[in-house]
XYZ file of C-alpha atoms in Angstrom:
601
model
C 52.136 183.509 121.387
C 55.658 183.427 120.018
C 55.947 180.734 117.309
C 59.298 179.702 118.708
C 57.647 178.903 122.036
C 55.207 176.606 120.298
C 58.042 174.875 118.467
C 59.903 174.355 121.723
C 56.947 172.838 123.549
C 55.393 169.676 122.077
C 52.249 170.236 124.161
C 51.560 173.477 122.246
C 51.840 171.863 118.815
C 48.780 171.066 116.738
C 47.743 167.378 116.538
C 48.862 167.216 112.919
C 52.252 168.653 113.842
C 52.647 166.213 116.726
C 51.795 163.322 114.393
C 54.394 164.543 111.946
C 57.048 164.676 114.666
C 56.230 161.140 115.836
C 56.204 159.713 112.309
C 59.405 161.571 111.451
C 61.246 160.098 114.424
C 59.977 156.613 113.665
C 61.040 156.898 110.017
C 64.502 158.098 111.054
C 64.801 155.218 113.531
C 63.732 152.771 110.813
C 66.320 154.144 108.394
C 69.068 153.973 111.013
C 68.292 150.353 111.906
C 67.972 149.490 108.208
C 71.434 150.973 107.592
C 72.893 148.698 110.265
C 71.578 145.604 108.475
C 73.952 145.606 105.476
C 76.881 146.489 107.742
C 76.220 143.403 109.887
C 77.184 140.956 107.140
C 78.331 137.799 108.967
C 80.165 136.076 106.122
C 83.607 134.689 106.959
C 86.407 136.276 104.957
C 88.810 133.545 103.713
C 91.819 135.423 105.106
C 90.405 135.984 108.601
C 92.138 132.921 110.040
C 95.478 134.160 108.752
C 95.041 137.729 109.983
C 94.413 136.526 113.526
C 97.115 133.858 113.406
C 99.844 136.224 112.181
C 99.013 138.799 114.837
C 98.901 136.183 117.597
C 102.336 134.938 116.585
C 103.684 138.490 116.503
C 102.311 139.064 120.004
C 103.743 135.766 121.280
C 107.178 136.230 119.728
C 107.410 139.967 120.370
C 108.897 140.498 116.929
C 107.382 141.358 113.550
C 108.187 138.639 110.981
C 110.173 140.017 108.076
C 109.985 136.957 105.829
C 107.154 134.673 104.773
C 105.858 132.265 107.406
C 103.905 128.981 107.173
C 104.986 128.385 103.570
C 107.414 125.969 101.948
C 107.614 127.692 98.550
C 108.690 131.168 99.685
C 110.921 130.531 102.687
C 113.137 133.552 103.287
C 111.176 135.708 100.828
C 110.530 139.241 102.170
C 107.067 139.728 103.603
C 105.653 143.269 103.354
C 102.609 143.081 105.600
C 100.594 146.263 105.074
C 97.863 145.240 107.546
C 99.739 145.046 110.851
C 97.561 147.313 113.009
C 94.387 145.836 111.563
C 95.572 142.301 112.301
C 96.501 143.258 115.865
C 93.049 144.787 116.296
C 91.430 141.573 115.048
C 93.546 139.375 117.318
C 93.008 141.456 120.457
C 89.356 141.897 119.545
C 88.647 138.173 119.371
C 90.639 137.667 122.579
C 88.616 140.182 124.565
C 85.244 140.425 122.824
C 84.732 137.002 121.316
C 82.937 136.328 118.049
C 79.653 138.041 118.879
C 81.455 141.017 120.374
C 83.522 141.428 117.218
C 80.429 141.264 115.031
C 78.839 143.975 117.159
C 82.044 146.038 117.035
C 82.040 145.776 113.248
C 78.504 147.165 113.069
C 79.446 149.967 115.451
C 82.419 150.808 113.241
C 80.157 150.965 110.198
C 77.560 153.069 111.989
C 80.345 155.382 113.171
C 81.219 155.972 109.527
C 77.577 156.856 108.791
C 77.503 159.083 111.863
C 80.475 161.038 110.510
C 78.527 161.463 107.279
C 75.537 162.619 109.313
C 77.644 165.263 111.064
C 78.798 166.605 107.702
C 75.223 166.595 106.364
C 73.839 168.314 109.439
C 76.366 171.139 109.130
C 75.091 171.751 105.617
C 71.460 171.859 106.652
C 70.424 168.419 105.408
C 67.346 166.972 107.096
C 67.926 163.657 108.907
C 65.432 161.743 106.726
C 67.132 162.831 103.498
C 70.555 162.098 104.968
C 69.757 158.616 106.296
C 67.858 157.667 103.153
C 71.072 158.398 101.258
C 73.119 156.480 103.808
C 70.874 153.435 103.322
C 71.936 153.271 99.677
C 75.546 153.836 100.744
C 75.281 150.990 103.281
C 74.011 148.584 100.623
C 76.996 149.481 98.447
C 79.318 148.829 101.404
C 77.685 145.539 102.370
C 79.814 143.195 100.246
C 82.978 144.810 101.623
C 82.011 144.566 105.277
C 83.107 141.154 106.541
C 85.640 141.220 109.367
C 88.738 142.225 107.430
C 91.515 144.876 107.548
C 89.825 146.985 104.861
C 87.325 148.135 107.484
C 89.978 150.368 109.017
C 90.646 151.892 105.601
C 86.965 152.781 105.351
C 86.980 154.334 108.826
C 90.122 156.400 108.210
C 88.751 157.502 104.840
C 85.579 158.732 106.552
C 87.623 160.645 109.124
C 89.637 162.216 106.315
C 86.510 163.260 104.404
C 84.984 164.825 107.518
C 88.209 166.759 108.122
C 88.183 168.021 104.537
C 84.544 169.032 104.908
C 85.305 171.055 108.032
C 88.563 172.476 106.742
C 86.843 173.946 103.677
C 83.510 174.693 105.309
C 83.716 178.326 104.184
C 83.983 177.435 100.541
C 80.271 178.106 99.954
C 77.474 175.721 99.048
C 74.996 177.681 96.934
C 75.252 179.298 93.540
C 74.146 182.552 95.110
C 77.271 182.564 97.260
C 79.212 183.513 94.160
C 76.545 185.410 92.290
C 76.104 187.817 95.216
C 79.790 188.764 95.093
C 80.568 187.767 98.676
C 83.891 188.738 100.159
C 86.782 186.610 98.903
C 87.812 185.766 102.439
C 84.460 184.052 103.025
C 84.869 181.820 99.989
C 88.506 180.853 100.444
C 88.679 180.475 104.211
C 90.530 177.352 105.389
C 90.287 175.972 108.889
C 93.862 174.730 109.191
C 93.167 172.972 112.477
C 91.370 170.193 110.619
C 94.268 169.720 108.206
C 96.951 169.779 110.896
C 96.035 166.316 112.154
C 96.044 164.655 108.743
C 99.711 163.517 108.801
C 99.035 161.607 112.024
C 95.981 160.018 110.439
C 98.081 158.823 107.505
C 100.687 157.339 109.864
C 97.968 155.207 111.417
C 96.375 154.458 108.062
C 99.630 153.343 106.426
C 100.177 150.875 109.260
C 96.587 149.621 109.076
C 96.003 148.814 105.417
C 97.321 149.597 101.934
C 94.101 151.458 101.193
C 95.997 154.506 102.441
C 97.258 154.855 98.856
C 93.707 155.504 97.614
C 93.079 157.853 100.529
C 96.260 159.809 99.876
C 95.310 160.101 96.217
C 91.849 161.481 97.065
C 93.291 163.848 99.664
C 95.965 165.156 97.308
C 93.555 165.730 94.427
C 91.220 167.703 96.719
C 94.072 169.893 97.994
C 95.417 170.480 94.497
C 91.918 171.407 93.338
C 91.480 173.841 96.213
C 94.876 175.370 95.449
C 93.857 175.922 91.831
C 90.625 177.552 92.982
C 92.580 179.845 95.285
C 94.846 180.919 92.459
C 91.887 181.588 90.176
C 89.923 183.560 92.803
C 92.632 185.572 94.501
C 95.635 185.528 92.158
C 98.930 186.411 93.802
C 97.297 186.729 97.191
C 96.885 182.935 97.199
C 100.549 182.016 97.445
C 100.604 181.584 101.230
C 97.560 179.260 101.534
C 98.674 177.409 98.405
C 102.094 176.791 99.956
C 100.321 175.718 103.137
C 98.230 173.187 101.244
C 101.347 171.886 99.493
C 103.082 171.467 102.863
C 100.105 169.543 104.250
C 100.002 167.242 101.211
C 103.759 166.637 101.399
C 103.607 165.992 105.154
C 100.851 163.412 104.651
C 102.863 161.704 101.930
C 105.963 161.592 104.133
C 103.872 160.322 107.037
C 103.124 157.130 105.119
C 106.833 156.275 105.361
C 106.460 155.797 109.113
C 105.950 152.022 108.905
C 108.272 149.099 109.714
C 109.127 148.957 106.002
C 109.800 152.624 105.217
C 109.913 153.318 101.503
C 109.994 149.555 100.777
C 106.230 149.520 101.309
C 105.808 152.129 98.576
C 108.135 150.287 96.207
C 106.126 147.128 96.790
C 102.874 149.002 96.189
C 104.136 150.440 92.928
C 105.316 147.051 91.720
C 102.247 145.165 92.923
C 99.600 147.635 91.782
C 101.405 148.026 88.473
C 100.729 144.377 87.659
C 97.231 143.166 86.778
C 95.434 140.706 89.067
C 92.824 139.043 86.855
C 92.821 135.954 89.078
C 91.499 137.943 92.063
C 87.769 138.620 91.935
C 87.903 141.953 93.766
C 90.136 143.394 91.065
C 87.623 142.535 88.339
C 84.957 144.884 87.006
C 81.446 144.468 88.442
C 79.087 142.488 86.218
C 75.308 142.195 86.231
C 75.402 138.808 87.966
C 77.350 140.256 90.912
C 75.312 141.325 93.989
C 77.132 144.674 94.122
C 76.258 145.591 90.536
C 72.744 147.027 90.859
C 73.367 148.938 94.103
C 76.330 150.562 92.350
C 74.265 151.363 89.266
C 71.603 152.964 91.456
C 74.194 154.969 93.389
C 75.766 156.247 90.168
C 72.319 157.230 88.875
C 71.546 159.063 92.114
C 74.895 160.864 91.965
C 74.287 161.992 88.382
C 70.756 163.166 89.211
C 71.973 164.978 92.327
C 74.464 167.085 90.418
C 72.168 167.551 87.420
C 69.168 168.951 89.311
C 70.612 170.545 92.442
C 70.095 174.164 93.433
C 73.367 174.167 95.326
C 76.731 175.087 93.926
C 78.361 172.260 92.029
C 81.807 171.812 93.511
C 84.027 171.042 90.533
C 86.755 169.554 92.712
C 84.364 167.089 94.324
C 82.838 166.252 90.959
C 86.308 165.501 89.561
C 87.201 163.249 92.493
C 83.845 161.453 92.279
C 84.354 160.885 88.564
C 87.868 159.471 89.084
C 86.841 157.157 91.927
C 83.654 156.204 90.084
C 85.783 155.209 87.090
C 87.847 152.992 89.388
C 84.672 151.540 90.926
C 83.336 150.398 87.562
C 86.800 149.000 86.749
C 87.532 147.234 90.053
C 85.049 145.864 92.559
C 87.163 146.784 95.570
C 86.933 150.530 94.819
C 83.128 150.580 95.046
C 83.441 151.120 98.801
C 85.461 154.325 98.367
C 82.974 155.634 95.805
C 80.150 154.918 98.263
C 81.970 156.778 101.043
C 82.444 159.837 98.852
C 78.767 159.784 97.880
C 77.748 159.543 101.538
C 79.647 162.730 102.370
C 79.027 164.765 99.226
C 75.578 163.892 97.852
C 73.145 164.621 100.755
C 73.148 168.460 100.375
C 72.266 168.156 96.698
C 69.603 165.520 97.289
C 68.140 167.701 100.053
C 67.986 170.579 97.591
C 66.065 168.479 95.072
C 63.742 167.030 97.723
C 62.910 170.467 99.111
C 62.040 171.787 95.679
C 59.842 168.797 94.846
C 58.098 168.961 98.220
C 57.415 172.643 97.764
C 55.875 172.075 94.342
C 53.820 169.120 95.549
C 52.428 171.136 98.457
C 51.123 173.939 96.264
C 47.357 173.800 95.956
C 46.991 170.593 97.991
C 44.357 170.718 100.740
C 45.501 170.008 104.270
C 43.943 167.041 106.012
C 44.215 165.587 109.474
C 44.517 161.889 110.175
C 41.993 159.996 112.205
C 43.187 158.455 115.482
C 42.980 154.980 113.923
C 45.125 156.028 110.964
C 47.702 157.651 113.224
C 47.865 154.545 115.380
C 48.081 152.275 112.339
C 50.911 154.210 110.712
C 52.860 154.390 113.967
C 52.320 150.652 114.571
C 53.454 149.798 111.040
C 56.635 151.823 111.433
C 57.320 150.338 114.872
C 56.757 146.849 113.455
C 59.174 147.494 110.622
C 61.776 148.672 113.131
C 61.241 145.503 115.185
C 61.679 143.289 112.099
C 64.890 145.061 111.130
C 66.175 144.780 114.696
C 65.375 141.045 114.723
C 67.253 140.542 111.461
C 70.188 142.493 112.876
C 70.185 140.433 116.059
C 70.250 137.181 114.094
C 73.276 138.318 112.129
C 75.113 139.397 115.268
C 74.525 136.039 116.931
C 76.814 133.924 114.777
C 79.763 133.872 112.377
C 79.154 130.570 110.581
C 81.772 128.564 108.708
C 79.717 126.555 106.228
C 80.763 123.015 105.439
C 79.496 123.521 101.903
C 82.054 126.295 101.306
C 85.065 125.487 103.472
C 86.882 122.157 104.014
C 85.696 121.831 107.607
C 85.379 118.056 107.428
C 88.526 117.521 105.381
C 90.610 119.450 107.926
C 88.993 117.498 110.760
C 90.015 114.273 109.017
C 93.546 115.576 108.460
C 93.855 116.563 112.111
C 92.667 113.141 113.249
C 95.220 111.429 111.000
C 97.951 113.751 112.318
C 98.780 114.775 108.778
C 102.036 116.693 108.502
C 104.186 118.029 105.728
C 103.899 120.392 102.773
C 100.396 121.046 101.479
C 99.188 122.416 98.162
C 95.801 124.024 98.815
C 93.819 126.700 96.972
C 94.594 130.197 98.226
C 91.028 130.742 99.540
C 91.440 127.810 101.926
C 95.121 128.113 102.706
C 94.895 130.410 105.733
C 92.149 128.254 107.233
C 94.378 125.222 106.679
C 97.448 126.774 108.271
C 95.416 127.994 111.255
C 94.007 124.479 111.698
C 97.146 122.405 111.095
C 100.233 124.588 111.711
C 103.008 124.022 112.600
C 102.664 120.439 111.342
C 101.655 121.666 107.894
C 103.017 124.396 105.629
C 101.182 125.668 102.551
C 102.407 126.377 99.045
C 100.487 129.626 98.559
C 97.848 131.675 100.387
C 95.855 134.899 100.314
C 98.862 137.073 101.175
C 99.520 136.946 97.415
C 102.266 139.331 96.327
C 103.070 140.537 99.844
C 105.297 137.484 100.332
C 105.197 135.266 97.227
C 107.305 135.644 94.059
C 105.437 135.683 90.763
C 106.713 132.242 89.733
C 105.073 130.658 92.794
C 101.845 132.530 92.065
C 101.940 131.331 88.454
C 102.448 127.680 89.438
C 99.541 127.878 91.856
C 97.073 129.321 89.365
C 98.346 127.029 86.608
C 97.260 124.193 88.868
C 94.046 125.828 90.055
C 92.561 127.291 86.867
C 95.057 126.646 84.077
C 94.200 128.738 81.058
C 90.438 128.758 81.693
C 90.377 132.398 82.817
C 92.333 135.557 82.005
C 95.746 135.393 83.656
C 98.750 137.571 84.378
C 101.900 135.445 84.242
C 105.612 136.055 84.263
C 107.479 135.295 81.074
C 109.929 133.290 83.193
C 107.230 130.802 84.241
C 107.105 129.010 80.909
C 103.930 127.559 79.373
C 100.889 126.822 81.509
C 101.286 123.402 83.121
C 99.112 122.359 86.045
C 101.479 119.542 86.991
C 104.430 121.867 87.617
C 103.437 122.581 91.216
C 103.638 118.813 91.877
C 106.934 118.433 90.065
C 108.690 121.593 91.266
C 107.286 122.081 94.761
C 107.045 118.338 95.518
C 104.289 118.599 98.149
C 103.371 115.854 100.597
C 99.641 116.482 100.208
C 97.242 118.207 97.824
C 93.901 119.520 99.124
C 91.624 120.282 96.176
C 88.588 122.537 96.130
C 86.294 120.535 93.850
C 84.708 123.615 92.323
C 87.998 124.196 90.470
C 87.591 121.742 87.603
C 91.154 122.248 86.366
C 92.675 121.204 89.704
C 90.379 118.162 89.874
C 91.449 117.110 86.366
C 95.145 117.663 87.107
C 94.974 115.406 90.155
C 92.946 112.780 88.307
C 95.663 112.717 85.638
C 98.355 112.542 88.336
C 96.477 109.622 89.891
C 96.618 107.741 86.589
C 100.158 108.703 85.598
C 103.137 106.464 86.314
C 100.971 103.640 87.538
C 99.111 105.912 89.937
C 101.666 108.287 91.467
C 99.006 110.014 93.594
C 96.202 108.422 95.610
C 92.904 109.901 96.758
C 92.657 109.325 100.509
C 89.767 111.636 101.377
C 86.817 113.074 99.474
C 83.497 114.729 100.220
C 81.310 116.966 98.068
C 83.575 119.955 98.778
C 87.147 118.722 98.933
C 89.579 116.033 97.871
C 92.841 115.150 99.600
C 95.550 113.395 97.636
C 98.834 111.926 98.830
C 101.806 110.368 96.992
C 100.968 106.695 96.549
C 104.452 105.607 97.554
C 103.985 107.411 100.887
C 100.351 106.849 101.877
C 100.630 103.125 101.046
C 103.937 102.659 102.866
C 103.356 101.271 106.359
C 106.771 102.555 107.426
C 105.920 106.135 106.496
C 104.638 108.603 109.124
C 102.069 109.652 106.513
C 100.808 106.124 105.937
C 96.991 106.053 105.718
C 95.392 102.637 106.363
C 92.542 101.669 104.080
C 90.141 101.732 107.023
C 90.847 105.401 107.639
C 90.407 106.529 104.062
C 87.121 108.113 103.238
C 85.801 108.728 99.733
C 82.246 109.969 99.359
C 80.156 112.776 97.913
C 78.643 113.681 101.256
C 77.258 117.237 101.299
C 76.090 119.266 104.251
C 74.578 122.735 104.551
C 75.278 122.934 108.277
C 77.938 125.192 109.740
C 80.234 125.600 112.718
C 80.989 128.775 114.601
C 84.183 130.534 113.538
C 87.043 129.600 113.794
C 85.719 126.025 113.300
C 89.132 124.541 114.007
C 89.345 120.741 114.148
C 89.323 118.868 117.404
C 92.449 116.778 117.656
C 91.646 113.221 118.607
C 94.216 110.645 119.667
C 94.049 107.611 117.407
C 95.078 104.181 118.478
C 98.695 103.492 117.476
C 99.321 101.886 114.100
C 102.078 99.292 113.955
C 104.263 99.880 110.923
C 105.016 96.184 110.482
C 101.641 94.954 109.390
C 98.546 96.179 107.626
C 96.570 93.680 109.669
C 97.649 95.349 112.900
C 96.806 98.694 111.410
C 93.393 97.385 110.477
C 92.868 96.008 113.965
C 93.955 99.157 115.789
C 92.239 101.706 113.574
C 89.727 103.441 115.804
C 88.844 106.619 113.906
C 85.275 106.789 112.630
C 84.814 106.355 108.908
C 82.838 109.611 108.631
C 84.811 112.349 110.383
C 82.015 114.901 110.802
C 82.350 116.648 114.143
C 78.633 117.090 114.794
C 79.012 117.413 118.540
């Protein structure tokens, strides 16, 4: 019998071989489902409300805003929004798919990235188990960066770019023997230009999706420059045509990033913004041992080092250089860990397969073969199937909800503000600001939000963080902002309300001091365990003011709740009984709002 016939027909396989095939498929299925788990992270990104709101307003108005919106401190300031396509995708996605549909779409996007890695691994002869075991580590490194946010499109476009590079230089050789056997130069320097021809279009889309295109363009350019150097070394003068071709492709991709509503202004903004430190923003800090992303990154770096140290395949110096550069950025800035993980997912599996094959071959030498009893086969298969079911259950639970926790966001404070018909200018910490503007706009404008340098001048940023954290953490400040003074945002911006996140001790202390200063210039009108809301005493105590808050409607407590509402968790606007401005007694009589404004229903 022809061995190939036996391989093609499961009925002709030995029992041991059939068991192996069943177990192998179950293990692959388990790895695939396990990879989906980290990518299903259902944590609300603080900027999600803003992304959807800005896109919805663009759709409604039919015009892209060119200056900052929903803010009273940066009116008329240019707004360079580098996330337009991503925000449109989020807005249309929630319109058509709903919350659960968007969570499922996010997982599908992540699994599509892993599938692209799988295609690259398969072309290089990597077994599915080795590939998906690697992808599981990659997925855990991506997990913290996989809420619903514009960066997801950067990750997808980066994966497409890496697959195109893999296919374009597929003839570059993978084993040491490719070079030691003196193969024809044409085999080692062949370029499939079809895969590079579409890259400018990709960068047009990427530049309009997210500013991560800058990292992608850097990776792409370094790879092409490295390949050009290799061509020159291998073929000398014969390399000038492909080298010129690679230079043209790189230049075309760079020029393609100008095809945005902002033209070169986007690049000028990027240079200015990225050239200034951002110590106040967590994602721009270095990973530390108390951060959940730290140990997955350490393990991935260790695996990468081991892969290149012990592989039997050719070590691609260009890829090693790019990995080292991006790895350096990953250990310097949290947000670059995702790009390092993507590179590892595309470039490590062939080397890990090489090591695994060698170890398996050594382990098999001299070991007796043994067949499993029916009970053992059934038990192993049942255990694997059970593990798959548990992973699928966990995945289903994550896809069922996008909770907004009352212990993290000012859900109850915003409900109270909506019920009191609060209006005016609001100072609120940047992590809550886009939630606040989505809940209360257009009645309320914010002083500063997560758009950061895309639409706020540095002096506004400095005043906000002076108020929020003072000098308690490392800061980057403009020399024109003067000394650190948390009260300046109250004195310069003159807000109507201040919503304080109580975990920021500096902001709490600043408002407590403001409440004692000048006979009590600011009054606490709302408090729970998460938030405080302060208003100018002269306004909230004035019965003739539209922002008058009767004593009966003020709420000060330390109430804490671990419950959550489904995103977007916007407040329900209730109509309060009218309050006569002429008398506090009438106000007391007509006040109908409940003392505890928790929307449990």
